[in-house]
Short mmCIF file of C-alpha atoms and ligand atoms in Angstrom, two decimals:
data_model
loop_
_atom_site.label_atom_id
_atom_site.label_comp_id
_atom_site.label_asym_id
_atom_site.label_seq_id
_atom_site.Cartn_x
_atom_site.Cartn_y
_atom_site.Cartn_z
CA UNK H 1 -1.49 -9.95 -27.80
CA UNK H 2 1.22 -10.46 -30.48
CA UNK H 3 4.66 -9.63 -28.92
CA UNK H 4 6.27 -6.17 -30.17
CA UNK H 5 9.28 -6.59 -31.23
CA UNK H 6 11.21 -3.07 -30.90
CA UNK H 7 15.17 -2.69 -31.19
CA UNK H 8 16.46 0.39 -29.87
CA UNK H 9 20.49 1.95 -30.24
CA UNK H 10 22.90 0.25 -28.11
CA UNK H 11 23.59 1.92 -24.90
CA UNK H 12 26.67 4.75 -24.59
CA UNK H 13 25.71 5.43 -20.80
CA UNK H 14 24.66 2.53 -18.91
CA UNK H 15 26.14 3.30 -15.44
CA UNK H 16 23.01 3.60 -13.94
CA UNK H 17 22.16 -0.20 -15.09
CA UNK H 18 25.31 -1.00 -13.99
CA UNK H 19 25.16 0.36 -10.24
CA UNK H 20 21.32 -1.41 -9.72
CA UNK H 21 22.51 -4.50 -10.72
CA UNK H 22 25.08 -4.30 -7.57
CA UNK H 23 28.03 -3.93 -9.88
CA UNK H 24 31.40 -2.10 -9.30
CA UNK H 25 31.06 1.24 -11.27
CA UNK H 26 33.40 3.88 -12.06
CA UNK H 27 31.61 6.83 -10.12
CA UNK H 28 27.83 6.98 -8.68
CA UNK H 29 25.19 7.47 -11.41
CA UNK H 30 23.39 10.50 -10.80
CA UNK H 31 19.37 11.82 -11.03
CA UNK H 32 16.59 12.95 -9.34
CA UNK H 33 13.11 12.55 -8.88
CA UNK H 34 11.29 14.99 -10.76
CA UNK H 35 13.92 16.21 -12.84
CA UNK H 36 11.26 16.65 -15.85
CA UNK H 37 9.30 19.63 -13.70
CA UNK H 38 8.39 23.13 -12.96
CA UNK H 39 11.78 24.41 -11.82
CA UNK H 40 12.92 24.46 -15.91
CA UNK H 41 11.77 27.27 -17.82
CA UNK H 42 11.89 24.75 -20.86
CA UNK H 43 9.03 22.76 -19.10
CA UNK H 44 6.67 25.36 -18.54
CA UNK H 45 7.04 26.97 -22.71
CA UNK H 46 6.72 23.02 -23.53
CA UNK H 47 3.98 22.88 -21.43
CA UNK H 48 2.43 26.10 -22.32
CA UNK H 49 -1.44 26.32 -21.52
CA UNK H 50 -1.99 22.83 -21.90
CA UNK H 51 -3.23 20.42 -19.07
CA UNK H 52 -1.31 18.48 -17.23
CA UNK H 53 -2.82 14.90 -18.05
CA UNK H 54 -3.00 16.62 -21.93
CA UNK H 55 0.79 16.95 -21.86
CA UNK H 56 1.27 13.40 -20.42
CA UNK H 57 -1.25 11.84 -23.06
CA UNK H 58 0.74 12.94 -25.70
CA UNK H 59 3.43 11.00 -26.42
CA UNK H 60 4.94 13.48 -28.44
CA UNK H 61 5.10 16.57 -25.57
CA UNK H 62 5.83 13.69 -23.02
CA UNK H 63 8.97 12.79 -25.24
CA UNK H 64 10.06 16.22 -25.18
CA UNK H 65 9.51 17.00 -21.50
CA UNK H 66 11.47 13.68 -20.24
CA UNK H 67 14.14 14.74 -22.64
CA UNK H 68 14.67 18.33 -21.51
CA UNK H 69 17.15 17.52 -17.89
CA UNK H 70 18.99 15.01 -20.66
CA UNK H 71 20.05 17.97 -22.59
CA UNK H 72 20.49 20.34 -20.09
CA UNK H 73 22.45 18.63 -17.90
CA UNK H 74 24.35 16.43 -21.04
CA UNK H 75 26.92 14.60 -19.70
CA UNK H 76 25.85 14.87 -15.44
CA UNK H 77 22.56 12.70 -15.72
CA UNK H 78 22.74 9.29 -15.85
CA UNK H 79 19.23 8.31 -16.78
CA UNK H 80 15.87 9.73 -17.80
CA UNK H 81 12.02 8.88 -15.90
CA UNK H 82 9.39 9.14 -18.73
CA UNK H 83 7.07 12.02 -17.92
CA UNK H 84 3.56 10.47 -16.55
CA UNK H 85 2.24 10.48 -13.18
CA UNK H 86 1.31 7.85 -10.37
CA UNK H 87 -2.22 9.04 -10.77
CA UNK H 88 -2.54 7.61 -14.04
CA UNK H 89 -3.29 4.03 -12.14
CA UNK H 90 -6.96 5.73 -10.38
CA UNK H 91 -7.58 7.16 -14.26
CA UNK H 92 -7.56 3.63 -15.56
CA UNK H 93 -9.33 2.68 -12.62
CA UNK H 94 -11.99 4.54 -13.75
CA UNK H 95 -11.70 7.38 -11.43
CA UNK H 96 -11.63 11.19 -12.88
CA UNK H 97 -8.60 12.86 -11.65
CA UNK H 98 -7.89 16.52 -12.66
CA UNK H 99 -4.51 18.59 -12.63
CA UNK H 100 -5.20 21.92 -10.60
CA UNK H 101 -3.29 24.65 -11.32
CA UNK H 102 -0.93 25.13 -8.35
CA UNK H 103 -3.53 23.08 -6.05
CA UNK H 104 -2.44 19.43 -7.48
CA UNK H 105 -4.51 16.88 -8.24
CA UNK H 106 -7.93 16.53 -7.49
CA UNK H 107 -10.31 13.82 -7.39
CA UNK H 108 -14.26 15.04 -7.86
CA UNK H 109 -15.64 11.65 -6.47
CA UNK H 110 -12.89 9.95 -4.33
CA UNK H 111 -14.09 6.56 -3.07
CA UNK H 112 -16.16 7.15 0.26
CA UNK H 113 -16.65 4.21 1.93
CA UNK H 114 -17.21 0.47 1.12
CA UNK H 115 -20.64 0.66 0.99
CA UNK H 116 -20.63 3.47 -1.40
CA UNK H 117 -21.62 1.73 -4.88
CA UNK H 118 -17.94 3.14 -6.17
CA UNK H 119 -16.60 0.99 -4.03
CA UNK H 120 -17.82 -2.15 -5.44
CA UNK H 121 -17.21 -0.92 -9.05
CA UNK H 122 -13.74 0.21 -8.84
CA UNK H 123 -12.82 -3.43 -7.24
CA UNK H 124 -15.32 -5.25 -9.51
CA UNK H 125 -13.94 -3.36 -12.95
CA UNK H 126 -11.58 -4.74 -15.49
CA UNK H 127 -9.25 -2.60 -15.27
CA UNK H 128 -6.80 -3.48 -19.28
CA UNK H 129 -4.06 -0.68 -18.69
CA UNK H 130 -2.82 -1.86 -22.25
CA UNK H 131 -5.65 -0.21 -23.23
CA UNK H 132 -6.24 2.62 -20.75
CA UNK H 133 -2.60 3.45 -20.25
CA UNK H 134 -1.36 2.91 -24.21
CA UNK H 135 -0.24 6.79 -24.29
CA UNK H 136 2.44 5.78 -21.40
CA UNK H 137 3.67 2.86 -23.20
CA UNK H 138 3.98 4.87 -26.78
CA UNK H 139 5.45 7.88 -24.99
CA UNK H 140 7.86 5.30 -23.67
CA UNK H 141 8.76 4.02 -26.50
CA UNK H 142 9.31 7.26 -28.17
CA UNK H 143 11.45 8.66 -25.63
CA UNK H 144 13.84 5.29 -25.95
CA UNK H 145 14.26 5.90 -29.44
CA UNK H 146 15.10 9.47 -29.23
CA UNK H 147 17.49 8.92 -26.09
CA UNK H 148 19.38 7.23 -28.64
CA UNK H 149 21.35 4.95 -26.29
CA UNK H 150 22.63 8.34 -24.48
CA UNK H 151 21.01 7.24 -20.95
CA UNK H 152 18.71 4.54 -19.40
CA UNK H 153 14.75 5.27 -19.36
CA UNK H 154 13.22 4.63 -15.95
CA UNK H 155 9.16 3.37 -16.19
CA UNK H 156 7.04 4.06 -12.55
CA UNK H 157 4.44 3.46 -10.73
CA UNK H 158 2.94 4.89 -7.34
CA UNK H 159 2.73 2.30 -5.13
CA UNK H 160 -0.61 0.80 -4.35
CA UNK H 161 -0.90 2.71 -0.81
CA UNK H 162 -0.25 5.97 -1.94
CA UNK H 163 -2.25 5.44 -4.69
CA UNK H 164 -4.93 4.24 -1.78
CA UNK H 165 -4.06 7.55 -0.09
CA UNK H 166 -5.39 9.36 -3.25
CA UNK H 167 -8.21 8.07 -4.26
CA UNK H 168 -9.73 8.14 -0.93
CA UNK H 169 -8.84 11.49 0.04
CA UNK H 170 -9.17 13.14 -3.50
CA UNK H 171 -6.13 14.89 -3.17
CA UNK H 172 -3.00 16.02 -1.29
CA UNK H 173 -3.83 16.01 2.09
CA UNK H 174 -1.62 16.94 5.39
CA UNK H 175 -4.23 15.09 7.96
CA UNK H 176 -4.99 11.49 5.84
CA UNK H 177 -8.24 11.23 7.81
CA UNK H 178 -9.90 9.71 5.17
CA UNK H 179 -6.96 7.03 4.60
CA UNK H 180 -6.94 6.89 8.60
CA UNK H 181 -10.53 6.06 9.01
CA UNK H 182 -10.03 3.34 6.30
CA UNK H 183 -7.54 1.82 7.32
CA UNK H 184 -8.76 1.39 10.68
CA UNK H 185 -12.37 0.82 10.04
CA UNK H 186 -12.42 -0.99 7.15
CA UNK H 187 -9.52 -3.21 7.26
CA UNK H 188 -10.32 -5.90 4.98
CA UNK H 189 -12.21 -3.65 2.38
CA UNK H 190 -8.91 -1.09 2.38
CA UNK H 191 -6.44 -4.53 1.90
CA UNK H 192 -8.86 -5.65 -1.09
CA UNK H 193 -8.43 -2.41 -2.73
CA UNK H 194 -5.04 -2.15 -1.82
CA UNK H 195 -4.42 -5.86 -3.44
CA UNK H 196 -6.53 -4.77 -6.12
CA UNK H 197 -3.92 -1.69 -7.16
CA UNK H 198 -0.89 -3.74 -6.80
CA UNK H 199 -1.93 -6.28 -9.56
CA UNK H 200 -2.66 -3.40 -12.03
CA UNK H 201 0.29 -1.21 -10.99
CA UNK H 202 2.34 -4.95 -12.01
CA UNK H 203 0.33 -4.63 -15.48
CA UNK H 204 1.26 -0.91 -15.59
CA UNK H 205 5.18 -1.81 -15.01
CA UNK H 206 5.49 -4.93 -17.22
CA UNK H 207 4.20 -2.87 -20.38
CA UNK H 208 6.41 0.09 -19.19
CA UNK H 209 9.75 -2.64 -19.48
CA UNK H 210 7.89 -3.94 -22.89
CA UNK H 211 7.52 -0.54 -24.34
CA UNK H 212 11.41 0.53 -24.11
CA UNK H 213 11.90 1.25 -19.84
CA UNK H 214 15.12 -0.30 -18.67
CA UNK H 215 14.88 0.27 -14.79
CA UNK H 216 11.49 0.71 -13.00
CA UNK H 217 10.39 2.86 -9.42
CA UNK H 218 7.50 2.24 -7.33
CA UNK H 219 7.06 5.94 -5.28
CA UNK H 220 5.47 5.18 -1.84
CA UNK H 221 5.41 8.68 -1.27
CA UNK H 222 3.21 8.52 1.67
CA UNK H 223 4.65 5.69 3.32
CA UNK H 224 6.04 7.63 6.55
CA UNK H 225 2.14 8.38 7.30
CA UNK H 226 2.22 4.71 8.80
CA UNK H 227 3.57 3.40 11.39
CA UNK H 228 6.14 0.46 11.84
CA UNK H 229 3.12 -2.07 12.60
CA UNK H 230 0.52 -0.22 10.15
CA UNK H 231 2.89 -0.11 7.63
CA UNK H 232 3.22 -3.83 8.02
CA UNK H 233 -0.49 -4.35 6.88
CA UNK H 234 -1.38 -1.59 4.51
CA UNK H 235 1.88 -0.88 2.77
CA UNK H 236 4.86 -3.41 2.69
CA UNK H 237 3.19 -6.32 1.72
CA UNK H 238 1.79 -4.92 -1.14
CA UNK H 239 5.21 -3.35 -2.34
CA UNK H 240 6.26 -7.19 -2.22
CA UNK H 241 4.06 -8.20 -3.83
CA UNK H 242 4.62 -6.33 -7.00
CA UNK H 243 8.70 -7.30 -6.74
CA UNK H 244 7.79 -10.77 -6.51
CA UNK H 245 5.07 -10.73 -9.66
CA UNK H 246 6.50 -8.35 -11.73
CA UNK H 247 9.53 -11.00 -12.97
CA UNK H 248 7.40 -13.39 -13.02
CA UNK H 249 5.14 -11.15 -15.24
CA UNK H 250 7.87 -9.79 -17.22
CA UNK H 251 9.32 -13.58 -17.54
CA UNK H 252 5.55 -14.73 -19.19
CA UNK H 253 6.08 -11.80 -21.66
CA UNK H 254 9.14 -13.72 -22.77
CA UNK H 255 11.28 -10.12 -21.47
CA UNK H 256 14.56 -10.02 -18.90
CA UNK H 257 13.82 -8.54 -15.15
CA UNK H 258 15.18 -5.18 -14.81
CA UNK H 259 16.51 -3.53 -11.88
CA UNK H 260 13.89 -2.36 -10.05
CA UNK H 261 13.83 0.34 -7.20
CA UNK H 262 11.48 0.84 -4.25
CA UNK H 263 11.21 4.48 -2.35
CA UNK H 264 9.07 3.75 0.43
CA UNK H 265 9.49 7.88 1.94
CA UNK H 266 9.66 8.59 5.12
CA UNK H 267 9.60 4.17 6.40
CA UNK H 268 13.01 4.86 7.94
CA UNK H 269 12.35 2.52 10.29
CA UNK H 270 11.36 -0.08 8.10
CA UNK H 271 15.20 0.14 6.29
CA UNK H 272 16.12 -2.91 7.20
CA UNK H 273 12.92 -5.18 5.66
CA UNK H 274 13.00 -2.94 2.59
CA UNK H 275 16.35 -4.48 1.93
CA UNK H 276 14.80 -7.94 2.06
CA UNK H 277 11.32 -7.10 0.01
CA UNK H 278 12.78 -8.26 -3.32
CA UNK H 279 14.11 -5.32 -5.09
CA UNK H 280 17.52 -4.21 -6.33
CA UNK H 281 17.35 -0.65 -5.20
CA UNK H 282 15.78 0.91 -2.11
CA UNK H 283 15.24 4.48 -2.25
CA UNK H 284 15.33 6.98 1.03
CA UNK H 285 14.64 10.20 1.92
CA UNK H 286 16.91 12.65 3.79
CA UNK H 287 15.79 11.67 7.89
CA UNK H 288 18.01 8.62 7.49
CA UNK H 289 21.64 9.30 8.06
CA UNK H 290 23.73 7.48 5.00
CA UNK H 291 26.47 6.05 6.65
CA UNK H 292 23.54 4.44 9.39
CA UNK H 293 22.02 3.17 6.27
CA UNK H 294 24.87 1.73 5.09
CA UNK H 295 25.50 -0.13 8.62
CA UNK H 296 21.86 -1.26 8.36
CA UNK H 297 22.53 -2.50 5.29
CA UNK H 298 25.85 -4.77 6.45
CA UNK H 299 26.32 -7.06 3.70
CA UNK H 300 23.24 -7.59 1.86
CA UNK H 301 23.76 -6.91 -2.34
CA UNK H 302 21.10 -4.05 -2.04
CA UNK H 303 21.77 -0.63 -3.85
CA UNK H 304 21.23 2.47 -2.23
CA UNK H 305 19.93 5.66 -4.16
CA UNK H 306 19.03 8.92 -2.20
CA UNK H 307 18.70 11.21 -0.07
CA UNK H 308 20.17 14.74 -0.10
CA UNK H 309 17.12 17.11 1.37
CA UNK H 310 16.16 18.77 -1.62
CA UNK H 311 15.88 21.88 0.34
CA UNK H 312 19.79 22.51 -0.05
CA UNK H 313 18.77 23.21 -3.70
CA UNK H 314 17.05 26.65 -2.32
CA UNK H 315 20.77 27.74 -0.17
CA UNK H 316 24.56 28.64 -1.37
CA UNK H 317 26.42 26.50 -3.82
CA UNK H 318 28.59 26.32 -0.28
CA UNK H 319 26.05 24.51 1.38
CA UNK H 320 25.43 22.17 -1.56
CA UNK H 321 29.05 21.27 -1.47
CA UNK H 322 29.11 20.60 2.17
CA UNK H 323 25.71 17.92 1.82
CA UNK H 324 27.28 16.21 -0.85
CA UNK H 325 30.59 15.53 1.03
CA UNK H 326 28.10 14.15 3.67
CA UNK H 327 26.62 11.89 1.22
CA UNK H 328 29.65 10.86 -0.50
CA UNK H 329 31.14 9.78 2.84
CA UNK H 330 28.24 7.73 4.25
CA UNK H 331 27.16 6.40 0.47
CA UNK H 332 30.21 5.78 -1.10
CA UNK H 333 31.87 2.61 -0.25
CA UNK H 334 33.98 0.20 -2.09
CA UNK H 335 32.82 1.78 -5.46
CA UNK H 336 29.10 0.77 -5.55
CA UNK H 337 26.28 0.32 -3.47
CA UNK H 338 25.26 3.61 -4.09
CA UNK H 339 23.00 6.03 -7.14
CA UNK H 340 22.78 9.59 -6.44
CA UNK H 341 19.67 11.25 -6.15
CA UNK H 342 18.26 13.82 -3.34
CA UNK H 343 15.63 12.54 -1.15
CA UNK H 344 12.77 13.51 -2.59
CA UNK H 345 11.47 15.74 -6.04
CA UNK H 346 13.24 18.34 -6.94
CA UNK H 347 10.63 21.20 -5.76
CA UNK H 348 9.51 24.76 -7.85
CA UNK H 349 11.64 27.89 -7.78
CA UNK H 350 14.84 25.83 -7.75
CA UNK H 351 17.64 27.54 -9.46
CA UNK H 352 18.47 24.47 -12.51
CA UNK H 353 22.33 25.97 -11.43
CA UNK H 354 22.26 24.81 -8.19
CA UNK H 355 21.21 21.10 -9.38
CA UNK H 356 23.97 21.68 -12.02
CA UNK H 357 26.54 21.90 -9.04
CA UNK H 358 24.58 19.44 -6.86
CA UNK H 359 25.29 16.85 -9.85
CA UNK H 360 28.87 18.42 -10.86
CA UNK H 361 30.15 17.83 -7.13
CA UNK H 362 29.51 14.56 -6.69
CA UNK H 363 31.24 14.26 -9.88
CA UNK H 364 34.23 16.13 -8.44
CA UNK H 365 34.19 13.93 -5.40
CA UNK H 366 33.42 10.61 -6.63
CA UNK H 367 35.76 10.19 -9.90
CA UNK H 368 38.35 7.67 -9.04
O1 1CP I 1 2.90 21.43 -14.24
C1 1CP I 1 2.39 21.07 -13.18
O2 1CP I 1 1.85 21.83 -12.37
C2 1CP I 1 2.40 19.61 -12.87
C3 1CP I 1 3.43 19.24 -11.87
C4 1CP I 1 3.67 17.75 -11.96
C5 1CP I 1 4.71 17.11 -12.62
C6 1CP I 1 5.83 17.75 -13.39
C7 1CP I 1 2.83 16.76 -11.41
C8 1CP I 1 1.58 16.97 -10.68
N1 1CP I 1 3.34 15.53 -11.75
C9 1CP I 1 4.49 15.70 -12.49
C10 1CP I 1 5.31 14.65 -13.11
C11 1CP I 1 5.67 13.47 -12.31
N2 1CP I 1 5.00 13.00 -11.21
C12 1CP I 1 6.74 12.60 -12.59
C13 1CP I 1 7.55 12.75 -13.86
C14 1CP I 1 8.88 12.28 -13.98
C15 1CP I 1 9.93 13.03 -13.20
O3 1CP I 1 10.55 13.96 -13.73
O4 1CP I 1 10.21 12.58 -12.06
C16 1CP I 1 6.77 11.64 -11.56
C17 1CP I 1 7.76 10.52 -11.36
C18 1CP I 1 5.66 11.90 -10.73
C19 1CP I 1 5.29 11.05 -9.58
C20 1CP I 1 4.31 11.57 -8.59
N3 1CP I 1 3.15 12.26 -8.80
C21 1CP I 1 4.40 11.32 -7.21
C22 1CP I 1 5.48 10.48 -6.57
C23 1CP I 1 6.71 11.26 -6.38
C24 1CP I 1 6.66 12.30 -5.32
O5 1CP I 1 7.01 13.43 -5.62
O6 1CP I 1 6.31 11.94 -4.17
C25 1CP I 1 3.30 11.91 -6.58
C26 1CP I 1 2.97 11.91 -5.08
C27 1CP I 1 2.50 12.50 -7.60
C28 1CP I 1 1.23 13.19 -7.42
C29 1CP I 1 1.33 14.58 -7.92
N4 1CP I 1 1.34 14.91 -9.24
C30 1CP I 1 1.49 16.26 -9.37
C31 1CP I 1 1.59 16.83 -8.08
C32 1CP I 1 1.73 18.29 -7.77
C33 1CP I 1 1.53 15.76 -7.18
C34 1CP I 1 1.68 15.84 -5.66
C35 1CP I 1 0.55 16.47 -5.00
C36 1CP I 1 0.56 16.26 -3.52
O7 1CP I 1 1.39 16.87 -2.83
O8 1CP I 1 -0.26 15.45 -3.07
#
């Protein structure tokens, strides 16, 4: 494949860049998972009757989405996460996933067991995400160009066991009895698959970086459904492997690394090995306490983003106050270390005011 050459504007907000790479920084860079989502008005008349993977397959609509928390919140946000989903990955797999209306997604034929001829296709199948997946990297690009410099564009992936999660169970799911009886049944077969995803998911990432994306995420969103030993086996290693191949990857394309940030959600007790798995960034959610995190840490050159409960988004602008001062004491030492972001996506029927203050306090409590 010849090598695109694209030049975008030069950066006039790179603090985010700045804080992943471990450097000193002026105040925390602040944004949140999600941020491009249901609680803005502006996304659902954007959105309008159209389908979910419609919206994300058109790189025009996509553009606009990830732009819309830029311009609201001009001059709070600190970066931008081009408007996609994890699910994506299964699509190119082959899989059919559907958007339900207020259900989620939905899989009509998740994989069943290994002896169910899907099995054996989905591992056996080619999977060229250049191909599959070319709407991501165009939307990409298109949202670079149009950021004009103003903040960094974060690329993603799910991370291969969540992804696993999915595609076995078809859906969300509160009991992961399907994943469950994988995992323990059919160890090898689940590790295959799981290997399987991570190589494509490095694919999915490198073109993201090639395409315009400055920082990348892997969401293990399900990662707190294992346990220390299980996630051991079915999720770490694989969230290793794709920080150890993607610079090498990225490095074969002839491109630089880029910071790159794992959120393994709900692993608290695995804190202390995600700070050794390779990335610059580890993600958390809000059941670790920050300034225990930041003891945890001790002196390792990792960077911290998280992990206000975005449930304080639903109470006063009182009690918003209050979890940021929390946060700010525990993140915020020695001017780095630390990105601002809640602990998980910002959920529906959040007022976009109370994120305004969430972001506008830690602005008030952070500038030198
Ligand atoms: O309009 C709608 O109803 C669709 C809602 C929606 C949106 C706005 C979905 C369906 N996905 C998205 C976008 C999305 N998904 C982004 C865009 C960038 C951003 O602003 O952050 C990202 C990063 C994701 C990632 C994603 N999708 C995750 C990981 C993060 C997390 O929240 O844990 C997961 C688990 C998904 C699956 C998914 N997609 C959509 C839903 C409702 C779900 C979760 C369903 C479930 O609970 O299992």
């Amino acid at each position: 494949m010849a090598k695109m050459e694209i030049t975008f504007e030069p950066m006039k907000n790179d603090l985010l860049l700045r804080a992943a790479r471990g450097e000193k920084v002026e105040r925390p860079p602040m944004w949140v998972m999600r941020q491009a989502g249901r609680y803005l008005p502006e996304y659902h008349e954007a959105k309008g009757n159209r389908d979910f993977f419609e919206c994300c397959r058109d790189p025009e609509v996509a553009t606009t989405i990830t732009l819309q928390p830029v311009e609201r919140y001009a001059g709070l946000l600190d970066a931008a996460i081009i408007f996609s989903d994890i699910l994506v990955i299964p699509q190119a797999m082959g899989m059919t996933v559907e958007m339900l209306d207020k259900k989620g997604p939905h899989f009509p034929n998740p994989l069943q067991s290994p002896t169910d001829g899907q099995y054996a296709e989905v591992l056996g199948r080619a999977v060229d995400v250049a191909t599959e997946l070319d709407y991501v990297y165009k939307a990409v690009t298109l949202t670079r160009q149009r950021l004009q410099g103003r903040v960094p564009l974060i690329g993603f992936c799910g991370a291969p066991w969540t992804l696993f999660c999915y595609m076995v169970e078809g859906g969300g799911t509160k009991l992961f009895a399907q994943s469950k009886t994988w995992i323990y049944k059919y160890p090898e077969e689940t590790k295959k698959l799981l290997h399987k995803i991570a190589d494509i998911c490095v694919d999915h990432l490198a073109l993201q970086v090639q395409a315009g994306a400055q920082l990348v995420q892997v969401f293990d969103s399900w990662a707190g459904e294992l346990g220390p030993s299980s996630y051991k086996k079915f999720s770490e290693p694989y969230l290793a492997h794709i920080a150890q191949k993607l610079p090498e990857k990225l490095k074969s394309m002839g491109l630089e690394k880029v910071p790159m940030i794992v959120f393994p959600k709900g692993a608290w007790y695995a804190l202390d090995s995600a700070c050794d798995l390779g990335y610059d960034v580890v993600g958390m959610d809000w059941l670790q306490d920050p300034a225990e995190a930041v003891k945890i840490r001790g002196d390792r050159k990792i960077v911290f983003q998280g992990n206000a409960d975005p449930g304080i988004l639903y109470g006063s602008k009182e009690g918003i106050t209050e979890a940021v001062e929390e946060q700010v004491k525990g993140f915020w030492v020695g001017n780095k270390g630390w990105i601002a972001n809640l602990g998980h996506g910002i959920t529906p029927g959040v007022n976009p005011d109370h994120l305004k203050h969430f972001f506008e306090e830690i602005h008030r409590l952070t500038k030198a």
